[in-house]
XYZ file of C-alpha atoms in Angstrom:
306
model
C 5.206 -135.302 76.271
C 5.879 -131.913 74.690
C 6.787 -131.136 71.091
C 9.773 -128.812 70.915
C 12.577 -127.744 68.605
C 16.314 -127.138 68.813
C 17.127 -123.515 67.970
C 20.492 -124.257 66.301
C 18.962 -124.439 62.812
C 18.241 -120.681 62.909
C 21.612 -119.112 63.790
C 20.630 -115.894 61.981
C 17.680 -115.239 64.315
C 17.677 -114.007 67.886
C 16.045 -116.032 70.618
C 13.078 -113.599 70.812
C 12.505 -114.079 67.062
C 12.654 -117.859 67.385
C 10.386 -117.931 70.447
C 7.736 -115.802 68.717
C 7.812 -117.934 65.578
C 7.850 -121.266 67.419
C 4.871 -120.307 69.550
C 2.863 -119.249 66.493
C 3.821 -122.482 64.707
C 2.503 -124.611 67.573
C 5.715 -125.743 69.248
C 5.614 -126.074 73.022
C 9.264 -125.938 74.081
C 12.707 -124.863 72.927
C 16.026 -126.645 73.283
C 18.265 -123.575 73.183
C 21.672 -123.583 71.464
C 24.333 -121.933 73.631
C 27.599 -122.252 71.703
C 29.914 -119.294 72.305
C 29.698 -118.371 68.630
C 33.425 -118.796 67.976
C 33.539 -122.181 66.272
C 33.104 -123.343 62.700
C 30.350 -125.976 62.745
C 27.490 -125.334 60.317
C 24.819 -125.818 62.939
C 26.582 -123.920 65.703
C 24.484 -121.112 67.143
C 24.552 -118.825 70.143
C 21.087 -117.949 71.420
C 21.895 -117.316 75.093
C 25.068 -115.606 76.390
C 25.705 -118.187 79.090
C 29.287 -117.045 79.715
C 28.018 -113.769 81.166
C 24.611 -114.788 82.407
C 23.460 -112.596 85.269
C 20.153 -111.776 87.007
C 19.096 -109.405 84.227
C 19.518 -112.096 81.554
C 17.687 -114.594 83.735
C 14.694 -112.290 84.181
C 14.582 -111.387 80.474
C 14.757 -115.025 79.393
C 12.076 -116.230 81.809
C 9.809 -113.353 80.779
C 10.318 -114.192 77.100
C 9.329 -117.829 77.560
C 6.385 -116.903 79.768
C 5.154 -114.363 77.224
C 5.071 -117.005 74.491
C 3.849 -119.866 76.731
C 6.923 -121.954 75.920
C 8.916 -124.396 77.992
C 12.717 -124.422 78.040
C 13.572 -128.105 77.778
C 17.378 -128.006 77.705
C 20.435 -125.955 76.866
C 22.449 -127.393 73.975
C 26.242 -127.311 73.789
C 27.296 -130.359 71.810
C 31.088 -130.300 71.800
C 34.001 -132.733 72.185
C 34.729 -133.144 75.893
C 37.697 -135.433 75.075
C 39.316 -133.113 72.530
C 42.999 -134.026 72.001
C 44.185 -130.410 72.279
C 44.377 -129.658 76.046
C 43.742 -125.933 75.542
C 40.679 -126.543 73.368
C 39.391 -129.191 75.777
C 39.619 -126.733 78.663
C 37.744 -124.081 76.641
C 34.961 -126.601 76.046
C 34.814 -127.651 79.704
C 34.734 -124.027 80.841
C 31.873 -123.157 78.499
C 29.982 -126.293 79.512
C 30.212 -125.162 83.138
C 28.811 -121.766 82.072
C 25.902 -123.575 80.404
C 25.272 -125.589 83.576
C 25.310 -122.416 85.693
C 22.823 -120.751 83.338
C 20.585 -123.826 83.416
C 20.575 -123.718 87.202
C 19.653 -120.021 87.196
C 16.805 -120.615 84.751
C 15.524 -123.817 86.331
C 16.313 -125.791 83.172
C 16.622 -129.515 83.972
C 19.180 -130.577 81.351
C 22.260 -129.499 79.457
C 23.085 -131.516 76.348
C 26.628 -132.323 75.238
C 28.776 -135.048 73.670
C 31.217 -137.424 75.279
C 33.437 -136.912 72.245
C 36.733 -138.623 71.507
C 40.462 -138.025 71.216
C 40.796 -139.276 67.646
C 44.573 -139.702 68.015
C 44.120 -142.507 70.555
C 42.302 -145.882 70.477
C 38.889 -146.404 72.016
C 40.229 -148.178 75.124
C 42.423 -145.183 75.952
C 39.482 -142.826 75.445
C 37.319 -144.840 77.809
C 39.999 -144.673 80.484
C 40.424 -140.930 79.958
C 36.670 -140.328 80.054
C 36.412 -142.196 83.341
C 39.145 -139.923 84.705
C 37.826 -136.515 83.597
C 34.085 -136.657 82.910
C 32.600 -137.555 86.336
C 33.784 -134.158 87.585
C 31.477 -132.462 85.064
C 28.573 -134.723 85.999
C 29.136 -133.891 89.672
C 29.367 -130.158 88.895
C 25.975 -130.347 87.178
C 24.402 -132.562 89.841
C 25.388 -130.173 92.611
C 23.321 -127.563 90.744
C 20.308 -129.845 90.152
C 21.087 -130.067 86.442
C 21.374 -133.317 84.513
C 23.938 -133.799 81.746
C 22.527 -135.611 78.727
C 24.495 -136.927 75.775
C 23.199 -137.384 72.252
C 23.935 -140.654 70.471
C 25.345 -138.971 67.356
C 28.266 -140.787 65.705
C 30.090 -137.499 64.852
C 32.300 -138.936 62.110
C 33.170 -135.329 61.288
C 35.515 -135.290 64.302
C 37.620 -138.215 63.060
C 40.030 -137.658 60.141
C 39.078 -141.009 58.602
C 35.367 -140.786 59.270
C 35.225 -143.214 62.196
C 33.033 -142.531 65.243
C 34.069 -139.330 66.980
C 31.563 -139.494 69.845
C 31.698 -142.574 72.069
C 27.985 -142.741 72.821
C 26.556 -144.010 69.548
C 25.402 -147.547 70.516
C 23.507 -149.204 73.371
C 26.732 -150.943 74.435
C 28.362 -147.544 74.911
C 25.243 -146.016 76.487
C 25.539 -148.446 79.371
C 29.092 -147.255 79.953
C 28.013 -143.606 79.625
C 25.238 -144.170 82.188
C 27.831 -145.573 84.601
C 29.545 -142.164 84.471
C 26.316 -140.426 85.488
C 25.061 -139.135 82.134
C 21.585 -139.652 80.748
C 20.443 -139.815 77.139
C 19.143 -137.312 74.615
C 17.907 -140.065 72.318
C 17.960 -139.496 68.534
C 16.601 -142.292 66.292
C 18.179 -141.022 63.057
C 21.714 -141.928 64.152
C 20.619 -145.413 65.163
C 18.861 -146.272 61.921
C 21.789 -145.301 59.728
C 24.220 -147.539 61.640
C 21.928 -150.561 61.434
C 20.168 -150.366 64.818
C 16.369 -150.470 65.079
C 15.609 -147.290 67.066
C 12.230 -148.493 68.339
C 13.858 -151.572 69.884
C 16.144 -149.362 71.990
C 13.359 -147.470 73.761
C 12.058 -150.082 76.194
C 15.439 -151.267 77.587
C 16.623 -147.710 78.247
C 13.371 -145.870 78.898
C 14.422 -144.821 82.397
C 17.543 -143.113 80.983
C 15.889 -141.395 77.994
C 14.978 -138.055 79.566
C 15.038 -135.922 76.415
C 14.643 -136.927 72.776
C 15.439 -135.388 69.427
C 13.262 -135.791 66.360
C 15.402 -136.055 63.251
C 14.803 -138.302 60.255
C 17.238 -139.952 57.860
C 16.917 -140.845 54.181
C 18.916 -143.837 52.951
C 19.945 -144.498 49.337
C 20.586 -148.242 49.201
C 22.013 -148.139 45.659
C 24.577 -145.491 46.673
C 25.511 -147.577 49.718
C 26.130 -150.467 47.349
C 28.690 -148.261 45.578
C 30.392 -146.584 48.552
C 29.939 -149.134 51.333
C 28.855 -148.424 54.887
C 31.753 -146.022 55.580
C 30.730 -143.821 52.669
C 32.338 -141.808 49.936
C 36.142 -141.803 50.145
C 38.407 -138.916 49.222
C 35.949 -136.587 47.485
C 33.514 -135.339 50.104
C 32.593 -131.672 49.879
C 31.760 -131.809 53.601
C 33.106 -134.416 56.057
C 29.661 -135.735 56.999
C 28.498 -136.344 53.400
C 28.792 -140.119 53.196
C 27.001 -140.242 49.848
C 24.370 -142.812 50.791
C 22.393 -141.157 53.589
C 21.288 -137.663 54.562
C 19.302 -136.157 57.395
C 15.692 -135.101 56.782
C 12.990 -133.463 58.848
C 10.517 -135.920 60.410
C 8.179 -137.333 57.807
C 10.598 -137.190 54.869
C 12.849 -140.106 55.787
C 12.779 -143.718 56.920
C 11.844 -143.357 60.607
C 8.465 -144.800 61.606
C 7.332 -141.897 63.796
C 4.011 -143.547 64.673
C 5.883 -146.449 66.293
C 8.540 -144.205 67.852
C 6.103 -141.862 69.568
C 3.752 -144.673 70.540
C 6.589 -146.597 72.199
C 7.800 -143.473 74.011
C 4.259 -142.923 75.298
C 3.962 -146.577 76.277
C 7.176 -146.395 78.311
C 6.076 -143.281 80.160
C 8.251 -140.665 78.459
C 7.066 -137.260 79.654
C 9.979 -135.164 78.396
C 10.362 -133.109 75.249
C 10.578 -134.505 71.731
C 12.714 -131.787 70.161
C 12.937 -131.373 66.383
C 16.574 -131.142 65.294
C 16.488 -129.703 61.781
C 19.548 -130.646 59.700
C 17.682 -131.326 56.450
C 19.754 -130.073 53.463
C 16.651 -129.746 51.284
C 14.822 -127.440 53.683
C 17.814 -125.308 54.673
C 19.784 -122.388 53.323
C 17.808 -119.432 54.635
C 15.270 -118.815 57.427
C 12.299 -119.113 55.082
C 13.233 -122.606 53.898
C 14.297 -123.648 57.386
C 11.003 -122.621 58.951
C 9.126 -124.404 56.170
C 11.050 -127.537 57.137
C 10.117 -127.007 60.774
C 6.459 -126.739 59.742
C 6.736 -130.069 57.899
C 8.164 -131.630 61.061
C 5.375 -130.141 63.159
C 2.737 -131.392 60.712
C 4.208 -134.905 60.990
C 4.559 -135.041 64.772
C 1.763 -132.895 66.177
C -0.976 -135.533 65.662
C 1.186 -138.100 67.496
C 2.462 -136.136 70.483
C -0.251 -135.879 73.122
C 0.732 -132.561 74.721
């Protein structure tokens, strides 16, 4: 198992800056954000120009990672592959193919994405649509020796009423996602906040968990008593602010990282545990963000036998 980090939390920095810092801080691998840089998500970042990725970019990237003794665990483009706007959906699919092509050129084993959802249609219709359009993307990746992995984030931000916007948030849905050919970028924080014990999900799906993200979650039970499970209604400053939970870096939330990492080891996980930093306390500028990443490293480094 390697301890890595997702680069999306440092959109202001270039990939060479991030690689140099991560190596000095003791990280072993990077999960590189490859959004095109044209969207509006807070944690969207563009650290590799995959849409125009030629031999020169390949050589420069491989040399950078070799120079800093880092692995490249995955390329990250987490977007809505079932977007209701056909033009936007095609933009997403096109960029995902660019990410897959770049992964093939670099020898990167995985590209991460979301299943997503058309929030104007019920779940049953989305499942039927996914079965129609998503296997083509899985096949495109497989023909290039790249695996597509989906993260189990709920993505309420994509639904106007705060309902799940990514149909891969529960073990029931994972089994359906696996039937389409995807594998899992497992994140325990999303499980805990929807009432699922993350540790209990490792053993049954260990053969499909090929990449994992390390993000913690802090839960305010008294606020949940006020707002209910679905969260604050009508007065959210940001769509994802439910009022009773927030993401934290590992070690500052409710996740039992000793049990998580031990169970991953027990089940033979040899991939990358990648810190996904979305902690509002340790964010705002690169100095605070990197301090948060150091807290995460301090929590996980004694547990991850690299």
